[in-house]
CSV table of C-alpha atoms in Angstrom, one decimal:
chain,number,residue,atom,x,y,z
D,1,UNK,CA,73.0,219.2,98.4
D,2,UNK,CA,76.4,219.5,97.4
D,3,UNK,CA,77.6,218.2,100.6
D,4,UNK,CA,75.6,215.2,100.4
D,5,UNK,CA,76.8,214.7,97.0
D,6,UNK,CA,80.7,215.2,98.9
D,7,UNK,CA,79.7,212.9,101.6
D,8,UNK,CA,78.5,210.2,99.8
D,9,UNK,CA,81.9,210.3,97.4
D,10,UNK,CA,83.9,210.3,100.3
D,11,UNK,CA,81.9,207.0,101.6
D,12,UNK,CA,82.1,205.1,98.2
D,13,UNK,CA,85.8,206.0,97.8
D,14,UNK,CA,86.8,205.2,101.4
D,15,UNK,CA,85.1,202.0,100.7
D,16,UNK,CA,86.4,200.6,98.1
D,17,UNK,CA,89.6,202.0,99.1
D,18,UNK,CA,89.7,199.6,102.1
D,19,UNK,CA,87.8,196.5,101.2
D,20,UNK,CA,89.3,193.4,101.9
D,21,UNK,CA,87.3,190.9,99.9
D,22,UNK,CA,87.2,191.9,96.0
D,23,UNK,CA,85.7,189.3,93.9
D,24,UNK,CA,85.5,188.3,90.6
D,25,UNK,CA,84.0,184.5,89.5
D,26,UNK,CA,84.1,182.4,85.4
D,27,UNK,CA,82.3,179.2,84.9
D,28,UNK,CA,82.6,176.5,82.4
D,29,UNK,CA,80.1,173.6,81.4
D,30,UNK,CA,80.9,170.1,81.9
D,31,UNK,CA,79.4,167.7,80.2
D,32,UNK,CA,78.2,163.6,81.0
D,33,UNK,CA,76.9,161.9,77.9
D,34,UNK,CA,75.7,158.4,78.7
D,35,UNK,CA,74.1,156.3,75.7
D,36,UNK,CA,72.2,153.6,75.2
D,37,UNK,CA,73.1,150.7,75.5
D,38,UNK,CA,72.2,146.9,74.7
D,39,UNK,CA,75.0,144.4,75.0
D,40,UNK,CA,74.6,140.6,74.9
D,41,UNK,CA,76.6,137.6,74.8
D,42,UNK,CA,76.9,134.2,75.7
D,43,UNK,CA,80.1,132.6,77.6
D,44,UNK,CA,82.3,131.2,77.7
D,45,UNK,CA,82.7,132.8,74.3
D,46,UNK,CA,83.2,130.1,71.1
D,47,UNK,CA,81.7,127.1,73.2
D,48,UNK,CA,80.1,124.6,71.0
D,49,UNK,CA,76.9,122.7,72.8
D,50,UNK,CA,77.0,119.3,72.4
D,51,UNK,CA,73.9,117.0,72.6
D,52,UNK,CA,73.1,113.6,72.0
D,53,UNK,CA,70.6,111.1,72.5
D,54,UNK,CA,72.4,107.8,74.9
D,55,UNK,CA,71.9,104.9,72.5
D,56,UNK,CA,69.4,102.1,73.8
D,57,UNK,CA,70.6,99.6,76.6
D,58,UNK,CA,68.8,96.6,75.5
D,59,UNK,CA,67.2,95.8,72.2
D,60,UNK,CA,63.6,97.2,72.0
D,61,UNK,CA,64.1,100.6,73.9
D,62,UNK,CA,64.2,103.7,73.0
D,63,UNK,CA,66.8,106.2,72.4
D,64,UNK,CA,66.8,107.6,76.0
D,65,UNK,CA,67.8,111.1,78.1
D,66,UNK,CA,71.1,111.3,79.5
D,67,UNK,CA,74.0,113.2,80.6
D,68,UNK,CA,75.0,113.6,77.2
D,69,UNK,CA,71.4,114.9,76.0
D,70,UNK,CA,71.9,117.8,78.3
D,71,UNK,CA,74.3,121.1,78.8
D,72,UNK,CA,74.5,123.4,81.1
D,73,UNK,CA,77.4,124.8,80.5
D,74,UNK,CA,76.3,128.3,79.1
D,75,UNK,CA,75.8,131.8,80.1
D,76,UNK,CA,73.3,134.4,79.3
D,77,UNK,CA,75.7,137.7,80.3
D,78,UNK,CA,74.3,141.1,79.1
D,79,UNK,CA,74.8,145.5,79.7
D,80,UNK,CA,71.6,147.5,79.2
D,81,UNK,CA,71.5,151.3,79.7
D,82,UNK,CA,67.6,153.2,79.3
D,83,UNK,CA,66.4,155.9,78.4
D,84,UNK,CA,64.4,157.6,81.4
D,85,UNK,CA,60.7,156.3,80.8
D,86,UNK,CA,62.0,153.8,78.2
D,87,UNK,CA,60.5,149.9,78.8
D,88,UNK,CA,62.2,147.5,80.0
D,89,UNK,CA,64.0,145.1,78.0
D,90,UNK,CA,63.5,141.3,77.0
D,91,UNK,CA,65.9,138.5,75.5
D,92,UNK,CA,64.8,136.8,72.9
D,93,UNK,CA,65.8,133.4,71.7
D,94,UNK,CA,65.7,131.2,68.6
D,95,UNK,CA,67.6,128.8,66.2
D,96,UNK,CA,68.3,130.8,63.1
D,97,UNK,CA,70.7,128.2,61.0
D,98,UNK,CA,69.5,124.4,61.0
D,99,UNK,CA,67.0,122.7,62.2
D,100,UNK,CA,65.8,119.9,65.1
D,101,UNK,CA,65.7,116.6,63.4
D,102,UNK,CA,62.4,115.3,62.9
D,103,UNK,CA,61.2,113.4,66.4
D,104,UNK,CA,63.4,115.4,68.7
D,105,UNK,CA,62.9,119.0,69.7
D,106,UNK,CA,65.4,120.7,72.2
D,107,UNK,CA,64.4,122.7,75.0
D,108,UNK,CA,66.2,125.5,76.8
D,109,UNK,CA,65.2,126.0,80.5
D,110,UNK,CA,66.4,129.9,81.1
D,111,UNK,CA,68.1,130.4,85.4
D,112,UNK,CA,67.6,133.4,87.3
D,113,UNK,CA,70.4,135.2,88.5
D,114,UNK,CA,72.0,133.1,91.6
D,115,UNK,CA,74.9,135.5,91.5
D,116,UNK,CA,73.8,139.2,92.2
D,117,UNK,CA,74.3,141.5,88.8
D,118,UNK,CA,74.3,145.1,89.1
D,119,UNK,CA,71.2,147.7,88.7
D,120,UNK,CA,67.8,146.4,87.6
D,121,UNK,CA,68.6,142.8,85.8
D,122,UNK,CA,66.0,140.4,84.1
D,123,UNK,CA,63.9,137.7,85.4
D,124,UNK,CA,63.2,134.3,83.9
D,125,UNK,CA,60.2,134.7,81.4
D,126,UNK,CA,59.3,131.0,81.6
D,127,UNK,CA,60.0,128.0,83.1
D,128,UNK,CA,61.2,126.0,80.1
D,129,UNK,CA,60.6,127.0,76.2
D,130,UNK,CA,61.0,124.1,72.8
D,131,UNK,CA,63.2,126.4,70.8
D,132,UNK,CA,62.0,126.9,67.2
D,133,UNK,CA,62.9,129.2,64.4
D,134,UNK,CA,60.1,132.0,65.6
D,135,UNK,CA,61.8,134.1,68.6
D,136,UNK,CA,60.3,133.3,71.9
D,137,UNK,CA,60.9,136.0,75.2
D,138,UNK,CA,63.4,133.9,77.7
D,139,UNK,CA,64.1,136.7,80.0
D,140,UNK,CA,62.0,140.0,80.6
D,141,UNK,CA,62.0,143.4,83.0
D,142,UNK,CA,65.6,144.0,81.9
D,143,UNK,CA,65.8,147.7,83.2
D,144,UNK,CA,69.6,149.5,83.8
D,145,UNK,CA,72.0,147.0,85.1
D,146,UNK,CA,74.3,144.0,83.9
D,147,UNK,CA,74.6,140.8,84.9
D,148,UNK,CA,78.4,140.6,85.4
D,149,UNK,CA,80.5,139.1,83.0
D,150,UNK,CA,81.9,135.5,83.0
D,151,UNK,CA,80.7,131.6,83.2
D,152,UNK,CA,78.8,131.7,86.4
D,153,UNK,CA,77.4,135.2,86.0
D,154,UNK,CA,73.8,135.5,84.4
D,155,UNK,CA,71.2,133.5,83.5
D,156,UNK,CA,72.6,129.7,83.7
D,157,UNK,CA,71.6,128.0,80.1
D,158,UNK,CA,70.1,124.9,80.3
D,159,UNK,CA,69.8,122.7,77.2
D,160,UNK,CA,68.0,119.5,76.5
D,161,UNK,CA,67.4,117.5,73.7
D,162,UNK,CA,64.5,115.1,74.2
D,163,UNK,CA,62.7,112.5,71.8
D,164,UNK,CA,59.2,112.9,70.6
D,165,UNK,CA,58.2,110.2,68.2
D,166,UNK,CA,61.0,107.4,67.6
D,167,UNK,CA,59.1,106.6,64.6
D,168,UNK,CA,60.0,110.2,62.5
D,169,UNK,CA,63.0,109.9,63.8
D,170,UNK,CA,65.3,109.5,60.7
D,171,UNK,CA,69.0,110.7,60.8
D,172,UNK,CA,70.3,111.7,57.2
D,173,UNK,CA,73.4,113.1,59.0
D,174,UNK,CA,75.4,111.4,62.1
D,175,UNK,CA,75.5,114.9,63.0
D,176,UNK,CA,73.3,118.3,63.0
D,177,UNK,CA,74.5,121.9,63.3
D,178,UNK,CA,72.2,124.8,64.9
D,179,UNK,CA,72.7,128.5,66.1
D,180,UNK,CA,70.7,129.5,68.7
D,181,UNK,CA,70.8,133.1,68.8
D,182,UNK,CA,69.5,135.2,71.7
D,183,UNK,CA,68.5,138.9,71.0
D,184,UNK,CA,67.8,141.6,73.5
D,185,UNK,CA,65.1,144.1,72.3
D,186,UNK,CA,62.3,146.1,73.6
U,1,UNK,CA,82.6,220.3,92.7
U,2,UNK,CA,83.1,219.4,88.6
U,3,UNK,CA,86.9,218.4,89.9
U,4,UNK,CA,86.1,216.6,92.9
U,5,UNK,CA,83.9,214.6,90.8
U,6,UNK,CA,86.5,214.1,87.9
U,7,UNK,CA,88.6,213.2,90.6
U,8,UNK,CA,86.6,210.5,91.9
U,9,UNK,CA,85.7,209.3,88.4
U,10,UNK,CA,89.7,208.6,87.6
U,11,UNK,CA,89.6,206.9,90.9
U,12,UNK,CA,86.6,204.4,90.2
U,13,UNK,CA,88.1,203.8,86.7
U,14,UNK,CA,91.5,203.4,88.2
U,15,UNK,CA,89.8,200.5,90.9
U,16,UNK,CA,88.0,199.0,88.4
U,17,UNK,CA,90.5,198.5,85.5
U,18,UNK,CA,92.8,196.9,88.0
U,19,UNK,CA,90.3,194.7,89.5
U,20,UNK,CA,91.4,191.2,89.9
U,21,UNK,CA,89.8,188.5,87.7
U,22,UNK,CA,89.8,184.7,87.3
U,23,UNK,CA,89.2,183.3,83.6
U,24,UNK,CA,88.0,179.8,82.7
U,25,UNK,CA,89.2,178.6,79.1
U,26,UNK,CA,88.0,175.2,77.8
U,27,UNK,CA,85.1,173.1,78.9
U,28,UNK,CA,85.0,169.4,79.8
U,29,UNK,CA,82.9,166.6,78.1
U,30,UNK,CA,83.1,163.0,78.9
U,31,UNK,CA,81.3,160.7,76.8
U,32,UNK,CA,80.7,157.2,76.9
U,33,UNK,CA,80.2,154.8,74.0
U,34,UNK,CA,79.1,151.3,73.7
U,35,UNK,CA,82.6,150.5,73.0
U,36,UNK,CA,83.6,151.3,76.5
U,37,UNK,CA,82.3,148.3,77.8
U,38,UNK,CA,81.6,144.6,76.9
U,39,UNK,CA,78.3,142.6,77.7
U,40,UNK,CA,77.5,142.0,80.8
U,41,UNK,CA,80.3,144.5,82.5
U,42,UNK,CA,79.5,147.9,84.2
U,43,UNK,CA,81.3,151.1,83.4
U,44,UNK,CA,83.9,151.9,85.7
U,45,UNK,CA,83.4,153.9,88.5
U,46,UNK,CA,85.6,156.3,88.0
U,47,UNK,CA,86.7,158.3,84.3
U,48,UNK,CA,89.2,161.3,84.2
U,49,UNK,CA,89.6,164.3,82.0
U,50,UNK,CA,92.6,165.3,80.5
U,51,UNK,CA,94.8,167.2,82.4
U,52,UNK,CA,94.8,170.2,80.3
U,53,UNK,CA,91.2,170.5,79.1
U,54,UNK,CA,90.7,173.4,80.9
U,55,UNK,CA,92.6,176.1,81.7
U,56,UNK,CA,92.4,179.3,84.9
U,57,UNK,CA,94.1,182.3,84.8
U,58,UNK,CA,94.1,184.6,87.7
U,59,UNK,CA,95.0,188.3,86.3
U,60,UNK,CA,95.5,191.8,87.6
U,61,UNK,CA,97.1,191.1,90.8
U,62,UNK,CA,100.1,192.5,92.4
U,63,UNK,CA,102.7,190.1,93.6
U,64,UNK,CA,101.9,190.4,97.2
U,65,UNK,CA,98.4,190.4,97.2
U,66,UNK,CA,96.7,187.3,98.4
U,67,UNK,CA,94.0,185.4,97.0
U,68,UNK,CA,91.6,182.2,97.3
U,69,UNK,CA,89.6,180.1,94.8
U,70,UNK,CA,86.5,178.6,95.8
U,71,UNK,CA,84.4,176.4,93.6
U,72,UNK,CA,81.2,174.8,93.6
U,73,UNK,CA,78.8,173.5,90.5
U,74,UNK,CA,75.0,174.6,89.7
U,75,UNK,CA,73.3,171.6,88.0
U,76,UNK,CA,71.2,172.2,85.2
U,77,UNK,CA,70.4,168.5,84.5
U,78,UNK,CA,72.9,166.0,86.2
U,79,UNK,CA,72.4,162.7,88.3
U,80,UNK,CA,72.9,163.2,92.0
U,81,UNK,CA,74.5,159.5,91.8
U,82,UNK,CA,77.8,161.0,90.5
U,83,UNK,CA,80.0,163.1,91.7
U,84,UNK,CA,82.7,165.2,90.8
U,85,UNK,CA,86.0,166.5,91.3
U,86,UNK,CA,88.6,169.0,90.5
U,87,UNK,CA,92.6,168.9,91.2
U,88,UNK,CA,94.9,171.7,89.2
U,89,UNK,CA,98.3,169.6,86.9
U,90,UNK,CA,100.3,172.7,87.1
U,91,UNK,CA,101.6,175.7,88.8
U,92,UNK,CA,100.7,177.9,86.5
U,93,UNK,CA,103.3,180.9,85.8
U,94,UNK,CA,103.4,184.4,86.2
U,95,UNK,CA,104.5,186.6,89.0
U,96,UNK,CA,102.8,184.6,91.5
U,97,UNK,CA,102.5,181.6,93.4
U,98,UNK,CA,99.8,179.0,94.4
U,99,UNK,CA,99.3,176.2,97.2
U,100,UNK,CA,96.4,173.5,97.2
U,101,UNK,CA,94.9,171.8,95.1
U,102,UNK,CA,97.3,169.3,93.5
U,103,UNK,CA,94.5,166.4,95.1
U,104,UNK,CA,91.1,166.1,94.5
U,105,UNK,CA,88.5,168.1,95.9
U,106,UNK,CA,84.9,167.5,94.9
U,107,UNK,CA,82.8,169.9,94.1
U,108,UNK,CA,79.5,170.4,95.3
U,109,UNK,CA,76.5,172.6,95.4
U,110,UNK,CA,78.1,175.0,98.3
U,111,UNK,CA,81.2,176.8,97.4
U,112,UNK,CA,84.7,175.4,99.1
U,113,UNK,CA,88.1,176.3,99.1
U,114,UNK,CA,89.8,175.0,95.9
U,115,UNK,CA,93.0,177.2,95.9
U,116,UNK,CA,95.3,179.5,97.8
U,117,UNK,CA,97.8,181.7,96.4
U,118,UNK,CA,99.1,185.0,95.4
U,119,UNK,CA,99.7,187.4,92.7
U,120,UNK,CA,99.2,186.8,89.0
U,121,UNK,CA,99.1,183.6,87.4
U,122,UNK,CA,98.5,182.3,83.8
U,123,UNK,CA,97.6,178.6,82.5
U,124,UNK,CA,96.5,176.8,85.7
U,125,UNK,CA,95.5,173.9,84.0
U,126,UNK,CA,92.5,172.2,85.7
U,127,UNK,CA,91.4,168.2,85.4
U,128,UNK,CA,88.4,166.4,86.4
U,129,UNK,CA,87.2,163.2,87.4
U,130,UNK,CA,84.1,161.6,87.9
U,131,UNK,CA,82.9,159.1,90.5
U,132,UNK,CA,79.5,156.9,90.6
U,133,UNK,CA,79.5,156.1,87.1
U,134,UNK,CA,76.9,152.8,86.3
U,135,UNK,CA,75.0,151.1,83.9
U,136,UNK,CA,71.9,152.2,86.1
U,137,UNK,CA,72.1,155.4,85.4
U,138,UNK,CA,69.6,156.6,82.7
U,139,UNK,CA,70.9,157.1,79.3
U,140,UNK,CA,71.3,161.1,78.6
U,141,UNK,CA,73.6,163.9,78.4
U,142,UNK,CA,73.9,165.5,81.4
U,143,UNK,CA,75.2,169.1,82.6
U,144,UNK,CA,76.4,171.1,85.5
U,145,UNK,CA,77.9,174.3,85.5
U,146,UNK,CA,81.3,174.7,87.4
U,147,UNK,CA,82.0,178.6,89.1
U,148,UNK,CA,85.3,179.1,90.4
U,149,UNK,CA,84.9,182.7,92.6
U,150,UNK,CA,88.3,184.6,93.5
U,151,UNK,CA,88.5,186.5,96.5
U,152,UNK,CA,91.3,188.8,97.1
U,153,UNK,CA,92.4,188.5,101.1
């Protein structure tokens, strides 16, 4: 027995005596925190939309649709980041200062994307809405992605005012002021 | 017999109290806020550390004995979409030397050579960088583990 026990502390010291590959190993966390994000804007950024109805070209018409009763000049640019299993997105729209003149109302047609965006971007809820004061879905499925950011990039705006009844129509100011504002929410 | 195994025992103790180590100091967290990006832009692709936010020190090793550093990361949670990768900012000092590592490697699931060197060194400071990054990837904090390994040649 004792010479097995001398043996084997003769192996283990001759081994560690001549090993060539000691080792020793750390570790440290690292860390990604990614939030959540919802980002929304419109460019170019401080444009003012200006409509107007083209006055009549002969006595007895009406108040028709021109160039000048129509923009679409605007941008619908936006950054969402999800949760995973979170649902998707939508933009909402609706005037929250002012008001449509009696015998108009203003439409808003909402483009899909004609220049690619990045990640999982929205699609046009609707062809065309009449924007009111109650918020109305313009773009839905936003999942994570952006639209890029810039005129051009987004959903192209498309505004139009149009005349309903000629006979309400009765201007107290020569001019009226509205914010549309656009939302995006789940 | 009772001296041959004191003997022995000395000689274990001896080994092992001179055993060469590597020590991590510091961790790394990036962390993005809504503030890093306006709408309708992506996060950048790529984001950096700071160059000393974490530190290695390789200890108990004569000046002529040689040594590598490999490293490779163990996910507990992270998205395969981004990548990342470590480069040493300095030297370190002591009474030994290093080569390698001054671009980045990245660092995967399988260990690779990060560093070359040899003897003892202190305050290897260590950066990081992250590729991939995008608005598509799911909101969350995400980890991995990073294990440097030193073998002595």
């Amino acid at each position: 027995m004792a010479r097995f026990i001398l043996i084997l502390l003769l192996s283990t010291t001759a081994c560690l005596g001549y090993s060539q590959n000691y080792w020793s190993y750390d570790s440290h966390d690292l860390s990604l925190k990614i939030p959540e994000v919802s980002l929304i804007t419109v460019m170019p950024v401080n444009y003012t939309v200006n409509l107007a109805l083209s006055l009549p070209s002969k006595a007895g018409a009406q108040p028709g649709e021109s160039a000048e009763s129509k923009d679409d000049k605007t941008w619908l640019n936006y950054s969402c980041s999800l949760r995973p299993n979170d649902s998707y997105r939508k933009v909402y729209a609706q005037i929250t200062t002012g008001y449509v003149p009696p015998g108009l109302h203003l439409d808003l047609e909402v483009k899909d994307l004609t220049k690619p965006g990045k990640g999982q971007v929205g699609k046009r809820y609707a062809s065309s809405i009449t924007l009111t004061n109650r918020p109305q879905v313009v773009v839905n499925r936003i999942g994570g992605g952006c639209t890029n950011r810039g005129s051009s990039f987004g959903h192209q705006l498309i505004y139009q005012l149009k005349l309903d009844d000629i006979n309400q129509l009765v201007l107290k100011e020569p001019k009226t002021y509205l914010t549309i504002t656009y939302t995006i929410s789940d | 017999m009772k001296y041959l195994l004191a003997i022995f025992s000395i000689f274990i103790a001896h080994h092992l109290s001179f055993a060469q180590e590597v020590r991590i100091k510091g961790s790394v967290d990036f962390t993005f806020s809504q503030s890093n990006i306006k709408a309708g832009e992506n996060y950048q692709l790529e984001t950096e550390s700071r160059k000393d936010g974490v530190i290695m020190d390789i200890k108990k090793l004569d000046r002529q004995s040689h040594w590598k550093i490999t490293v490779y990361r163990n996910d507990i949670n992270w998205d395969s979409r981004v990548g990342v990768y470590v480069r040493r900012t300095t030297n370190g000092n002591g009474n030994g030397t290093t080569w390698g590592g001054t671009n980045y490697v990245e660092i995967r699931s399988m260990p690779q050579t990060f560093l070359q060197g040899s003897g003892s060194l202190n305050n290897i400071n260590l950066q990081y960088k992250l590729s991939g990054l995008s608005i598509e990837i799911p909101s969350n904090t995400y980890y991995t583990d990073i294990v440097y390994t030193l073998y002595e040649q």
